[in-house]
Coordinates of C-alpha atoms in Angstrom, one line a residue:
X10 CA -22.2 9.9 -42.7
X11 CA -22.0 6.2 -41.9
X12 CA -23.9 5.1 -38.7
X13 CA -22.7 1.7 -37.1
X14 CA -24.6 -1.3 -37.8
X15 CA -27.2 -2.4 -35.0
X16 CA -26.7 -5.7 -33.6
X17 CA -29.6 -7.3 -34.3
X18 CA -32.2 -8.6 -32.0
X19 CA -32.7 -12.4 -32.0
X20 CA -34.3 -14.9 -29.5
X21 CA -30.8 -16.0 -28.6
X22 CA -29.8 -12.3 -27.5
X23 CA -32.8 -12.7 -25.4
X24 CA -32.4 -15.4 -23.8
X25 CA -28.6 -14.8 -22.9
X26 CA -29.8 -11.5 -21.4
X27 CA -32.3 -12.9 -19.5
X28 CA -30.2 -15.6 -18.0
X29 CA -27.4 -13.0 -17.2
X30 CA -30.2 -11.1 -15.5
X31 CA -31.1 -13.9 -13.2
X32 CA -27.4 -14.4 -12.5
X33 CA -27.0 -11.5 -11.4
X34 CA -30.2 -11.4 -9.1
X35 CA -29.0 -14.7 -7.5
X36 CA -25.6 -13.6 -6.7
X37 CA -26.9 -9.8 -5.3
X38 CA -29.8 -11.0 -3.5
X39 CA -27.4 -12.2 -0.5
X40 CA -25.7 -8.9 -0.3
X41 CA -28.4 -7.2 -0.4
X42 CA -30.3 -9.3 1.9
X43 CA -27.6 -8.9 4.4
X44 CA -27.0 -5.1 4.3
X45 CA -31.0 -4.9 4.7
X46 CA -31.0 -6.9 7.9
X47 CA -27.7 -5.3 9.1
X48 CA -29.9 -1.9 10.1
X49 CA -32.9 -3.9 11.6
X50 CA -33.1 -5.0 15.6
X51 CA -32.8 -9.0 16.2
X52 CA -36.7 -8.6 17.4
X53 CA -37.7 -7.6 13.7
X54 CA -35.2 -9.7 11.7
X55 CA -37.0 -12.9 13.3
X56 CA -40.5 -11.3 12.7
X57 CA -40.1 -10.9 9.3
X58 CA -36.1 -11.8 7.9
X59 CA -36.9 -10.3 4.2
X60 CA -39.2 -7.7 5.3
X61 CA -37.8 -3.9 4.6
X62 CA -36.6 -2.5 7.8
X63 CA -38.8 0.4 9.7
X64 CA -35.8 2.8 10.6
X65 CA -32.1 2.9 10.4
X66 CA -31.2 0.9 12.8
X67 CA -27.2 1.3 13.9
X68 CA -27.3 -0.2 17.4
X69 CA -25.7 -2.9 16.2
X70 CA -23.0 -1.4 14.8
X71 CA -22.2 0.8 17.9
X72 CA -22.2 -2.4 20.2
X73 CA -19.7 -4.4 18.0
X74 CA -17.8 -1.3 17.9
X75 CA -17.1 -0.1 21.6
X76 CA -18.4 -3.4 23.4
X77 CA -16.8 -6.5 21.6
X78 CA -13.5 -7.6 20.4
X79 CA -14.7 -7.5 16.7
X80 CA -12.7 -4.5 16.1
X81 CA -9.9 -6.5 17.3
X82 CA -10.9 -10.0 15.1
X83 CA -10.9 -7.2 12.2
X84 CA -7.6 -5.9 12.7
X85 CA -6.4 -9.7 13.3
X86 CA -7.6 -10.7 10.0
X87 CA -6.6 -7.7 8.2
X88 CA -2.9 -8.3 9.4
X89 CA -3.5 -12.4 8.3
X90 CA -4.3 -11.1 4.8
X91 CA -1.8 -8.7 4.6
X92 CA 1.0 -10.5 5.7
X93 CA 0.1 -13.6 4.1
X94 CA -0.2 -11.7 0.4
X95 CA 2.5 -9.8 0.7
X96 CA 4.7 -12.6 1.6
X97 CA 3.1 -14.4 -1.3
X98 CA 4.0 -11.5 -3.4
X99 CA 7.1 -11.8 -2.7
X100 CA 7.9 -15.4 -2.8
X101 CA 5.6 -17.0 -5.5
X102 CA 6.3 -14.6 -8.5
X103 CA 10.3 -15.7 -8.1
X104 CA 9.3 -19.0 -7.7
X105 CA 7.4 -19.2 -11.0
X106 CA 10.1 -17.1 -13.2
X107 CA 12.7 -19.4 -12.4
X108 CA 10.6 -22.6 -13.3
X109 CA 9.6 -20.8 -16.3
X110 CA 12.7 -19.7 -17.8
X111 CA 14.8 -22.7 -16.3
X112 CA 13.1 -24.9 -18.3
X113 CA 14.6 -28.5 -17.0
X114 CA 13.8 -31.6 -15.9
X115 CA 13.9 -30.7 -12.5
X116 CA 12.2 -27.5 -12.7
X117 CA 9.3 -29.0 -14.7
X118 CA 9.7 -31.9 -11.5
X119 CA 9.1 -28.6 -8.9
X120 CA 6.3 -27.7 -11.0
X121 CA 4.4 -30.7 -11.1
X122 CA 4.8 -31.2 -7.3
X123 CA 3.6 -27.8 -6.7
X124 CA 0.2 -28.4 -8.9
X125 CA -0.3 -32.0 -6.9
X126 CA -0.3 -29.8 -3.8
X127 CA -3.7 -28.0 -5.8
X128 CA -5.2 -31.7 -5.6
X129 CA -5.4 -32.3 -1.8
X130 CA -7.8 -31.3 0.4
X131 CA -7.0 -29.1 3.3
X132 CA -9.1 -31.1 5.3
X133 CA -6.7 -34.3 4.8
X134 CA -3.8 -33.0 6.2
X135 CA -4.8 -30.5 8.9
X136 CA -4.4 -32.6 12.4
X137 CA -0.6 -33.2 11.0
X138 CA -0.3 -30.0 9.9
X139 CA -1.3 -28.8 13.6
X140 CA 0.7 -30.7 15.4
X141 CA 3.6 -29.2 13.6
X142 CA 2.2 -26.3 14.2
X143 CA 2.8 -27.1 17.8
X144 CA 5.9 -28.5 18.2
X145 CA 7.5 -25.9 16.3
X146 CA 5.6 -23.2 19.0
X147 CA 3.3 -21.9 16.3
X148 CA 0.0 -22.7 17.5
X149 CA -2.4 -20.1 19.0
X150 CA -0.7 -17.3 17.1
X151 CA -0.9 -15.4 13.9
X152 CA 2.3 -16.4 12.5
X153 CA 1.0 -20.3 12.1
X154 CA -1.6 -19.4 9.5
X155 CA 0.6 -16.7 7.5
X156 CA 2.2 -19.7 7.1
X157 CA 0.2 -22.1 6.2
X158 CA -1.8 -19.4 3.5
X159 CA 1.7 -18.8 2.0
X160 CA 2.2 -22.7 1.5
X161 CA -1.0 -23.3 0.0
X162 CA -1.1 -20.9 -2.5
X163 CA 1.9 -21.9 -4.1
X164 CA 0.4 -24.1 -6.6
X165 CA -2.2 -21.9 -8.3
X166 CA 0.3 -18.6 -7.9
X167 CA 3.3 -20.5 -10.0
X168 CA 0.4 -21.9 -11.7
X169 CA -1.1 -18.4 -12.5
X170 CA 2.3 -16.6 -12.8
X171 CA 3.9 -19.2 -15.3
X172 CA 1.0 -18.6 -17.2
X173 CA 1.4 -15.0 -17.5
X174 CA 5.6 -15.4 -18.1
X175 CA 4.8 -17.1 -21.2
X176 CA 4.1 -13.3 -22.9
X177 CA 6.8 -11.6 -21.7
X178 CA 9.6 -11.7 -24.4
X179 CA 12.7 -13.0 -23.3
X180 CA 14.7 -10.0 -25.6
X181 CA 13.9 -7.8 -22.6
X182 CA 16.2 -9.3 -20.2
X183 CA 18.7 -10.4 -22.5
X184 CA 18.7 -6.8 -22.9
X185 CA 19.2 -6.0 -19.3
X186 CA 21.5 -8.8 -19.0
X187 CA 24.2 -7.0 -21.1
X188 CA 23.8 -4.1 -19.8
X189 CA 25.2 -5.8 -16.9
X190 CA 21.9 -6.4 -14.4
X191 CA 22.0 -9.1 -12.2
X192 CA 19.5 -12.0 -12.5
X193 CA 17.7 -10.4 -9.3
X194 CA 17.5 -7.2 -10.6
X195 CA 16.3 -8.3 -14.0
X196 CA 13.2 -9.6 -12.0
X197 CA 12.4 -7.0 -9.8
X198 CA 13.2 -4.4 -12.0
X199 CA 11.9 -5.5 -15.8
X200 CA 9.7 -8.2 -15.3
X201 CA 7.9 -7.8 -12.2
X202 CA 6.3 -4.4 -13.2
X203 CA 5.3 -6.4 -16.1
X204 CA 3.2 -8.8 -13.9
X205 CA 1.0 -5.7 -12.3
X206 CA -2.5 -7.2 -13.7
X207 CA -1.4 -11.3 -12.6
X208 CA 0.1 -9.8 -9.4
X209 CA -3.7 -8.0 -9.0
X210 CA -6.1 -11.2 -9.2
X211 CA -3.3 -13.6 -6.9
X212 CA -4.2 -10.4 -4.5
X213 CA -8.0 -10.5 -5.2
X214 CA -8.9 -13.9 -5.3
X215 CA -5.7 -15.4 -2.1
X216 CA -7.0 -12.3 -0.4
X217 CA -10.7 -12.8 -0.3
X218 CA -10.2 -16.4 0.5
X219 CA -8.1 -15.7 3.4
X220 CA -10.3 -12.6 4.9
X221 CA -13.2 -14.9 4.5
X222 CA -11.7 -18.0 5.9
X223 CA -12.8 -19.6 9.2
X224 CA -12.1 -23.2 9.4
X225 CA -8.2 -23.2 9.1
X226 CA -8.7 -20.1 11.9
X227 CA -11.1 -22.1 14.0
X228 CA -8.6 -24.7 14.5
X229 CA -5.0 -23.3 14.7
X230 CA -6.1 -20.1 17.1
X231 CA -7.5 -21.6 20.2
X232 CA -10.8 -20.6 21.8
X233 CA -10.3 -17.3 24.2
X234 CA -7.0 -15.9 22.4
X235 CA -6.6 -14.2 19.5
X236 CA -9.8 -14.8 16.7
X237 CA -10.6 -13.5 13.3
X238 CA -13.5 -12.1 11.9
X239 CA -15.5 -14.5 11.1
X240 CA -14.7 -16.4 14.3
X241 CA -15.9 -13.9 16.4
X242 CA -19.0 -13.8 14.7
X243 CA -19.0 -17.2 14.6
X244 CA -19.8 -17.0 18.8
X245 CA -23.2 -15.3 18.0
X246 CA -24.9 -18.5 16.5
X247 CA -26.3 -20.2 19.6
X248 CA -27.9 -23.7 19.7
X249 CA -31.4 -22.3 21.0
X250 CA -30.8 -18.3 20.1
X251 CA -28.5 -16.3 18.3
X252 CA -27.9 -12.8 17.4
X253 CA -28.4 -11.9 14.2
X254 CA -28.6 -8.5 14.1
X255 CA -25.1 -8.6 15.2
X256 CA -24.2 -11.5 12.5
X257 CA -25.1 -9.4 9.7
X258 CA -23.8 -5.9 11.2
X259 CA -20.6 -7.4 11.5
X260 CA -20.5 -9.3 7.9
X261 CA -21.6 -5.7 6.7
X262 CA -18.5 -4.0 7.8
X263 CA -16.4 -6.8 6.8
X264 CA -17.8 -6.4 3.0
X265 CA -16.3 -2.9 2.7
X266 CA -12.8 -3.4 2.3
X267 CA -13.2 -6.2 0.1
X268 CA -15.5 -3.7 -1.7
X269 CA -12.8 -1.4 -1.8
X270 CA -9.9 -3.7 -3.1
X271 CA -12.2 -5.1 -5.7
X272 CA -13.0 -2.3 -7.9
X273 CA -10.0 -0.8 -7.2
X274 CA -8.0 -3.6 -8.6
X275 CA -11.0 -4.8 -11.0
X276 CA -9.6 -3.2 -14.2
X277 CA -6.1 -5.5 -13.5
X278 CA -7.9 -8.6 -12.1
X279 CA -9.9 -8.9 -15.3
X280 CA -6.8 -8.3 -17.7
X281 CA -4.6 -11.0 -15.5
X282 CA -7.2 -13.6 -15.4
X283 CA -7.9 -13.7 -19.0
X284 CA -4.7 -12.8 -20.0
X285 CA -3.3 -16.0 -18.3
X286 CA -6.1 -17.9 -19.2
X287 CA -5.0 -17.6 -23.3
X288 CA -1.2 -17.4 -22.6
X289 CA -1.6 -21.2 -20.6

């Protein structure tokens, strides 16, 4: 009966545990420190922040719940992530298959503009970008950063779906092709289904950056009208008090749909992102 060969156990396997260990602590301690102080009052959370707390405390919760807007900021950022992924879904993925199997001068020109858009700051071109916003009557609502989240993730989508287009043999939609498909239909209906684990980290990582924004929000929606999550919360940090036990309920609740999407996408995240990273 052959048994399988025991990796063996060297200073180096050690040492790569070790610092995968401490990794890990670093990145879980926040959570976990945040979900701790979420069920503490504000009283005990500035008596002793990293102390265990006494009871389960879910005042905190209730308040944000039937006495603030948060539920609102929620639902406002929920549809600013939504809309702007799905748009992206739509848009990006087309964008990339025609660069990639149009493979011109030009195309390669709309390619290389679309990656220089990757190189400049947000923060350079934001007081222009508003005052666009403005004259075209898109300030102080939702639609102006849909927008704006569509446009810049462009780059890194083609980027990432280009990548991915490189695997997917061409036979296929020749195929197709004579069978008499249209050049639309050879997309949505072969090769799209085909992108299902690059299509799953644009969604994971455009998605978390967008329901964890709050500059670009900050700025294009106006104080008193419509806010996002983190804006809201955002209101609770005062110069001489703030209220934390409300901060940390609220970034609580916002962690578990981004819990949720995670590891239900995980499996396809993992697969797209290295995937792409050996087809580029």
């Amino acid at each position: 009966m052959n048994k399988k060969a025991k990796t063996p156990v060297t200073a180096g396997n050690i040492l790569l545990f070790v610092v995968t260990i401490v990794i890990a602590i670093i990145f879980v301690f926040p959570i976990f420190f945040n979900i701790m102080s979420a069920f503490k009052s504000n009283p005990e959370i500035m008596k002793d922040a990293i102390a265990f707390p006494k009871g389960f405390y879910v005042e905190s919760f209730k308040y944000l719940v039937t006495k603030t807007d948060y539920p609102k900021a929620m639902l406002n950022s929920a549809i600013l992530t939504l809309g702007s992924i799905a748009a992206m879904i739509v848009i990006i993925p087309m964008a990339a298959y025609a660069i990639e199997r149009n493979n011109k001068k030009w195309t390669n020109a709309v390619f290389v503009f679309f990656l220089f858009g990757m190189m400049v700051p947000f923060q350079v071109y934001m007081i222009p970008l508003f005052k666009e916003l403005n004259i075209m009557g898109l300030f102080g609502n939702l639609v102006g950063p849909i927008m704006i989240y569509i446009a810049g993730s462009v780059g890194f989508g083609v980027l990432l779906y280009t990548s991915f287009l490189k695997g997917v043999p061409r036979e296929i939609e020749e195929s197709a092709e004579i069978d008499g498909c249209t050049r639309i239909g050879i997309f949505w209906r072969i090769v799209f289904p085909l992108l299902g684990p690059v299509t799953a980290s644009m969604v994971v990582l455009q998605g978390l950056g967008i329901w964890n924004d709050f500059l670009m929000p900050m700025l294009v929606l106006p104080s008193g009208q419509t806010k996002t999550m983190i804006v809201e919360l955002f209101y609770y940090v005062g110069e001489f008090s703030s209220r934390w036990d409300m901060i940390f309920a609220g970034t609580t609740m916002s962690l578990v749909p981004v819990l949720i999407a995670f590891l239900s996408l995980q499996k396809y995240f993992v697969k797209g992102v290295s995937s792409g990273a050996i087809k580029g």
